[in-house]
Amino acid sequence: MLHIDRRVVEESTFMDTRIAADLRQSIAVDAAAVPGGPAGIPPVAWLFHTSFCCSTLLAKALHDHPQTVVYREPLVLRRLADARHEGRALGHWPVTCTNLLARPWTPGGRVIIKPTHASLNIAQALMNATPDSRALVLTSSLQDFLVSNIKKTAETQARIPALVEMALTAGEFHRRLPPQALSPPSLIAAAGLQWAAQRELLLDIAEQSGSNRVAVLDAEWLLADIDDAVNRAQAWWGLVADPKRRGARLAEVAHRHAKLGTREYGPQARAHEVALVSRLHAPTLQAANDWLQQHVLPAMRQEAVVLPAGQWSLTRLFDEQ
């Protein structure tokens, strides 16, 4: 157990090993000895994502301490994902961990949990562990995902093969792939394979849990109207938000880089950057797209390709309610 306060939650871009607290101060405590919170454990709100799709921006926009607290990529869920990838049985840990994470900060409060994208392999286990929960899944287009990976450091790109393996072994998609698909000619092509495997996992989650529990949001739509997206997300989860506080929060985060809070970075700046990267790296992107079109995309289920436009679309589900 590690004691954290409001400052830690808000200053930690991610609550993994980069948390704004000293992990060396954590102590072992029996889970049964941890208090359940001021008002029991209300339904948790899950924010799953495929990475590089503005999930941190959405998480920050939704954070409204103490009424709604958003945990961004808590370490314990990544460790459960690693255990699952290693073939270990998860046992009671999904229930135990989510019950602890979901404790509200105030009576009537709620908690949103955004696991890391590498935890998609346990997303269904987390949904099963919280049968009264709802999930919002944030994703992006293939082209946007490839461009985002090109923008990353060499160190981040070097992790792509491991992430591909993690996503492929979590589902059945790899069984439909031809042998050529398992040997990407570049790291950017491998990123496209990661995108495809993650979208297939998202479709599995949506099909298994149903449209009454899973909604999908596209990053492009989020960036086009973040106010509307936040409003619909809150309605989907049944969250109560003060309009003035929400407006102030959106004004604070909408034009700042989600991971580098001091840097101005709104939708226009992002679009300009994407266009520039796409132009400078056009041959790399074209080669990756050609390879993906030949060896990977034909093996995908059509519903996974067009996932945000399907029956799980947040826009459609919201309008139908």
Coordinates of C-alpha atoms in Angstrom, one line a residue:
M1 CA 0.0 0.0 0.0
L2 CA 1.2 3.5 -0.8
H3 CA -0.5 6.6 0.6
I4 CA -1.4 9.1 -2.1
D5 CA -3.2 12.4 -1.9
R6 CA -4.8 14.7 -4.5
R7 CA -1.5 16.1 -5.5
V8 CA -0.1 12.7 -6.5
V9 CA -3.2 11.9 -8.6
E10 CA -3.1 15.2 -10.4
E11 CA 0.6 15.5 -10.9
S12 CA 1.2 11.9 -12.1
T13 CA 0.9 11.8 -15.8
F14 CA 0.9 8.0 -15.3
M15 CA 0.5 6.1 -12.0
D16 CA 3.0 3.4 -12.8
T17 CA 6.7 3.6 -12.0
R18 CA 6.6 7.3 -13.0
I19 CA 4.1 8.2 -10.3
A20 CA 4.8 11.4 -8.4
A21 CA 5.4 9.6 -5.2
D22 CA 8.2 7.5 -3.7
L23 CA 7.4 3.9 -4.4
R24 CA 9.9 2.9 -1.8
Q25 CA 7.5 4.1 0.8
S26 CA 4.9 1.4 -0.1
I27 CA 4.2 -1.3 2.5
A28 CA 2.6 -4.7 2.4
V29 CA -1.0 -4.7 3.7
D30 CA -3.6 -7.5 3.6
A31 CA -6.2 -6.4 1.1
A32 CA -9.0 -7.2 3.6
A33 CA -7.6 -4.7 6.0
V34 CA -7.9 -1.8 3.6
P35 CA -11.0 0.4 4.2
G36 CA -13.7 0.2 1.6
G37 CA -14.1 4.0 1.2
P38 CA -16.6 6.5 2.5
A39 CA -19.7 5.1 0.8
G40 CA -19.0 1.6 -0.4
I41 CA -17.8 0.8 -3.9
P42 CA -19.9 2.3 -6.7
P43 CA -19.6 1.1 -10.3
V44 CA -16.2 1.7 -11.8
A45 CA -15.9 3.5 -15.1
W46 CA -13.3 1.9 -17.4
L47 CA -11.4 3.9 -20.1
F48 CA -9.6 1.4 -22.3
H49 CA -7.6 2.6 -25.3
T50 CA -5.2 1.6 -28.1
S51 CA -2.4 4.1 -27.2
F52 CA -1.5 7.3 -29.0
C53 CA -5.2 8.2 -29.3
C54 CA -5.5 11.2 -26.9
S55 CA -6.6 9.0 -23.9
T56 CA -4.5 11.0 -21.5
L57 CA -6.2 14.2 -22.7
L58 CA -9.6 12.7 -22.2
A59 CA -8.6 11.3 -18.8
K60 CA -7.5 14.8 -17.7
A61 CA -10.6 16.4 -19.0
L62 CA -12.8 14.0 -17.0
H63 CA -10.9 14.4 -13.8
D64 CA -13.0 16.4 -11.3
H65 CA -11.6 15.8 -7.8
P66 CA -13.1 14.8 -5.5
Q67 CA -16.4 13.9 -7.2
T68 CA -14.8 12.1 -10.1
V69 CA -11.2 10.9 -9.8
V70 CA -9.3 9.4 -12.8
Y71 CA -6.4 7.0 -12.3
R72 CA -4.2 7.1 -15.3
E73 CA -2.5 3.7 -15.9
P74 CA -2.1 2.3 -12.4
L75 CA 0.9 0.0 -12.0
V76 CA -1.0 -2.9 -10.5
L77 CA -3.0 -3.4 -13.6
R78 CA 0.1 -3.5 -15.8
R79 CA 1.5 -6.1 -13.5
L80 CA -1.6 -8.2 -13.9
A81 CA -1.3 -7.8 -17.7
D82 CA 2.3 -9.0 -17.5
A83 CA 1.3 -12.0 -15.4
R84 CA -1.4 -12.9 -17.9
H85 CA 1.1 -12.6 -20.8
E86 CA 3.4 -15.0 -18.9
G87 CA 0.6 -17.5 -18.7
R88 CA -0.2 -17.1 -15.0
A89 CA -3.7 -17.5 -13.6
L90 CA -5.1 -14.2 -12.3
G91 CA -7.3 -15.8 -9.7
H92 CA -9.0 -13.3 -7.4
W93 CA -6.7 -10.5 -8.3
P94 CA -8.9 -8.7 -10.9
V95 CA -11.7 -8.4 -8.3
T96 CA -9.4 -7.5 -5.4
C97 CA -7.5 -4.9 -7.3
T98 CA -10.5 -3.2 -8.9
N99 CA -12.4 -3.1 -5.6
L100 CA -9.4 -1.3 -4.1
L101 CA -9.0 1.1 -7.0
A102 CA -12.7 1.9 -7.3
R103 CA -13.1 3.2 -3.8
P104 CA -14.5 6.8 -4.0
W105 CA -12.9 9.8 -2.4
T106 CA -16.2 11.2 -1.2
P107 CA -19.7 9.9 -0.6
G108 CA -21.4 9.6 -3.9
G109 CA -18.1 10.0 -5.8
R110 CA -16.9 7.8 -8.7
V111 CA -13.6 6.6 -10.0
I112 CA -12.6 6.3 -13.7
I113 CA -9.7 3.9 -14.3
K114 CA -7.6 4.2 -17.5
P115 CA -5.3 1.1 -17.7
T116 CA -2.3 1.2 -20.0
H117 CA -3.0 -0.1 -23.5
A118 CA -0.7 -3.0 -22.7
S119 CA -3.5 -4.2 -20.3
L120 CA -6.0 -4.8 -23.1
N121 CA -5.1 -8.5 -22.6
I122 CA -6.9 -8.4 -19.3
A123 CA -9.7 -6.0 -20.2
Q124 CA -12.3 -8.7 -20.4
A125 CA -11.2 -10.0 -17.0
L126 CA -11.6 -6.6 -15.6
M127 CA -15.1 -6.2 -17.1
N128 CA -16.0 -9.6 -15.6
A129 CA -14.6 -8.6 -12.2
T130 CA -16.9 -5.5 -12.2
P131 CA -20.2 -6.7 -13.7
D132 CA -21.9 -3.4 -13.0
S133 CA -19.3 -1.4 -14.8
R134 CA -19.3 0.3 -18.2
A135 CA -16.3 0.8 -20.5
L136 CA -15.5 3.5 -22.9
V137 CA -12.9 2.5 -25.5
L138 CA -10.9 5.2 -27.2
T139 CA -9.1 4.4 -30.5
S140 CA -7.7 6.0 -33.6
S141 CA -7.3 5.4 -37.3
L142 CA -4.5 3.3 -38.7
Q143 CA -2.9 6.2 -40.4
D144 CA -3.0 8.3 -37.2
F145 CA -1.5 5.4 -35.2
L146 CA 1.4 5.0 -37.7
V147 CA 2.1 8.7 -37.7
S148 CA 2.1 8.8 -33.9
N149 CA 4.6 6.0 -33.8
I150 CA 6.9 7.7 -36.2
K151 CA 6.9 10.8 -33.9
K152 CA 8.1 8.7 -30.9
T153 CA 11.7 8.3 -29.7
A154 CA 13.8 5.4 -30.8
E155 CA 13.5 4.0 -27.3
T156 CA 9.7 4.0 -27.6
Q157 CA 9.8 2.5 -31.1
A158 CA 12.0 -0.3 -29.8
R159 CA 9.2 -1.5 -27.6
I160 CA 6.9 -2.1 -30.6
P161 CA 7.8 -5.8 -31.2
A162 CA 7.1 -6.7 -27.6
L163 CA 3.8 -4.8 -27.7
V164 CA 2.9 -6.6 -30.9
E165 CA 3.5 -10.0 -29.3
M166 CA 1.5 -9.0 -26.2
A167 CA -1.5 -7.9 -28.3
L168 CA -1.4 -10.9 -30.7
T169 CA -1.1 -13.6 -28.0
A170 CA -4.1 -12.1 -26.1
G171 CA -6.6 -13.1 -28.7
E172 CA -7.2 -15.3 -31.7
F173 CA -6.3 -12.9 -34.5
H174 CA -2.8 -14.4 -35.0
R175 CA -4.5 -17.6 -36.1
R176 CA -6.0 -15.9 -39.1
L177 CA -2.8 -14.2 -40.2
P178 CA -0.5 -15.5 -43.0
P179 CA 3.1 -16.3 -42.1
Q180 CA 4.3 -13.1 -43.8
A181 CA 2.3 -11.0 -41.4
L182 CA 4.5 -12.1 -38.5
S183 CA 7.6 -10.7 -40.1
P184 CA 7.0 -6.9 -40.5
P185 CA 9.6 -5.3 -42.7
S186 CA 9.9 -2.2 -40.4
L187 CA 9.0 -1.0 -37.0
I188 CA 6.3 1.2 -38.4
A189 CA 4.8 -1.8 -40.3
A190 CA 5.0 -3.6 -37.0
A191 CA 3.1 -0.8 -35.3
G192 CA 0.3 -1.3 -37.9
L193 CA 0.2 -5.0 -36.9
Q194 CA -0.1 -3.8 -33.3
W195 CA -3.0 -1.5 -34.3
A196 CA -4.8 -4.4 -36.0
A197 CA -4.3 -6.8 -33.1
Q198 CA -5.6 -4.2 -30.6
R199 CA -8.6 -3.4 -32.7
E200 CA -9.4 -7.1 -32.8
L201 CA -9.2 -7.3 -29.0
L202 CA -11.5 -4.3 -28.7
L203 CA -14.1 -6.0 -30.9
D204 CA -13.8 -9.1 -28.7
I205 CA -14.5 -7.0 -25.6
A206 CA -17.4 -5.2 -27.2
E207 CA -19.0 -8.5 -28.4
Q208 CA -18.5 -10.3 -25.1
S209 CA -19.8 -7.5 -22.9
G210 CA -22.4 -6.0 -25.3
S211 CA -23.4 -2.5 -26.4
N212 CA -25.1 -1.9 -23.0
R213 CA -21.6 -1.9 -21.4
V214 CA -19.1 -1.0 -24.0
A215 CA -19.0 2.2 -26.1
V216 CA -16.3 3.2 -28.6
L217 CA -15.0 6.7 -29.3
D218 CA -12.7 7.8 -32.1
A219 CA -9.8 10.2 -31.3
E220 CA -10.6 12.3 -34.3
W221 CA -14.1 13.0 -33.0
L222 CA -12.8 13.7 -29.6
L223 CA -10.4 16.4 -30.9
A224 CA -13.1 17.8 -33.1
D225 CA -15.4 18.6 -30.1
I226 CA -13.8 17.7 -26.8
D227 CA -16.7 19.4 -24.9
D228 CA -19.3 17.2 -26.6
A229 CA -17.1 14.1 -26.2
V230 CA -16.7 14.7 -22.4
N231 CA -20.4 15.4 -22.0
R232 CA -21.3 12.2 -23.8
A233 CA -18.7 10.2 -21.8
Q234 CA -20.1 11.5 -18.5
A235 CA -23.6 10.7 -19.6
W236 CA -22.5 7.1 -20.6
W237 CA -21.1 6.5 -17.2
G238 CA -23.8 8.3 -15.3
L239 CA -21.4 10.8 -13.8
V240 CA -22.5 14.0 -12.2
A241 CA -20.4 17.1 -13.1
D242 CA -20.7 20.7 -12.2
P243 CA -20.9 22.7 -15.5
K244 CA -18.7 25.5 -14.3
R245 CA -16.0 23.2 -13.0
R246 CA -16.2 21.1 -16.1
G247 CA -15.8 24.2 -18.3
A248 CA -12.9 25.4 -16.3
R249 CA -11.2 22.0 -16.5
L250 CA -11.7 21.8 -20.3
A251 CA -10.3 25.3 -20.7
E252 CA -7.3 24.1 -18.7
V253 CA -6.4 20.9 -20.6
A254 CA -7.8 21.3 -24.1
H255 CA -4.9 23.5 -25.4
R256 CA -2.1 21.9 -23.4
H257 CA 0.0 18.8 -24.3
A258 CA -1.6 16.0 -22.2
K259 CA 1.8 14.5 -21.2
L260 CA 3.8 17.8 -21.2
G261 CA 1.4 20.1 -19.4
T262 CA 3.4 23.3 -19.9
R263 CA 3.4 23.0 -23.7
E264 CA 0.6 24.6 -25.7
Y265 CA -0.8 21.9 -28.0
G266 CA -4.3 22.2 -29.3
P267 CA -6.1 20.4 -32.1
Q268 CA -4.7 22.8 -34.8
A269 CA -1.1 22.4 -33.6
R270 CA -1.6 18.6 -33.6
A271 CA -3.1 18.6 -37.1
H272 CA -0.2 20.7 -38.4
E273 CA 2.3 18.3 -36.8
V274 CA 0.6 15.3 -38.3
A275 CA 0.6 16.8 -41.8
L276 CA 4.2 17.7 -41.5
V277 CA 5.3 14.2 -40.3
S278 CA 3.1 12.6 -43.0
R279 CA 4.8 14.6 -45.7
L280 CA 8.3 14.1 -44.4
H281 CA 7.9 10.3 -43.9
A282 CA 5.6 9.6 -46.8
P283 CA 7.8 6.7 -48.3
T284 CA 7.9 5.0 -44.9
L285 CA 4.2 5.3 -44.4
Q286 CA 3.4 4.2 -47.9
A287 CA 5.6 1.1 -47.6
A288 CA 4.0 0.2 -44.2
N289 CA 0.5 0.7 -45.6
D290 CA 1.2 -1.4 -48.7
W291 CA 2.5 -4.3 -46.6
L292 CA -0.4 -4.0 -44.2
Q293 CA -2.9 -4.0 -47.0
Q294 CA -1.3 -7.1 -48.5
H295 CA -0.7 -9.2 -45.4
V296 CA -2.6 -7.9 -42.3
L297 CA -5.8 -6.0 -43.1
P298 CA -7.4 -8.8 -45.1
A299 CA -7.3 -11.0 -42.0
M300 CA -9.2 -8.5 -39.9
R301 CA -12.9 -8.7 -39.2
Q302 CA -14.6 -5.8 -40.9
E303 CA -16.2 -4.8 -37.7
A304 CA -12.8 -4.3 -36.2
V305 CA -11.6 -2.2 -39.1
V306 CA -14.6 0.2 -38.7
L307 CA -15.1 -0.2 -35.0
P308 CA -15.9 3.4 -34.0
A309 CA -18.7 3.5 -36.7
G310 CA -20.3 0.3 -35.6
Q311 CA -23.1 -0.6 -33.2
W312 CA -20.8 0.3 -30.2
S313 CA -20.3 3.9 -31.3
L314 CA -20.6 6.3 -28.4
T315 CA -22.4 8.8 -30.6
R316 CA -25.1 6.3 -31.6
L317 CA -25.5 4.8 -28.2
F318 CA -25.8 8.2 -26.6
D319 CA -28.4 9.3 -29.1
E320 CA -30.4 6.1 -28.6
Q321 CA -30.6 6.5 -24.8

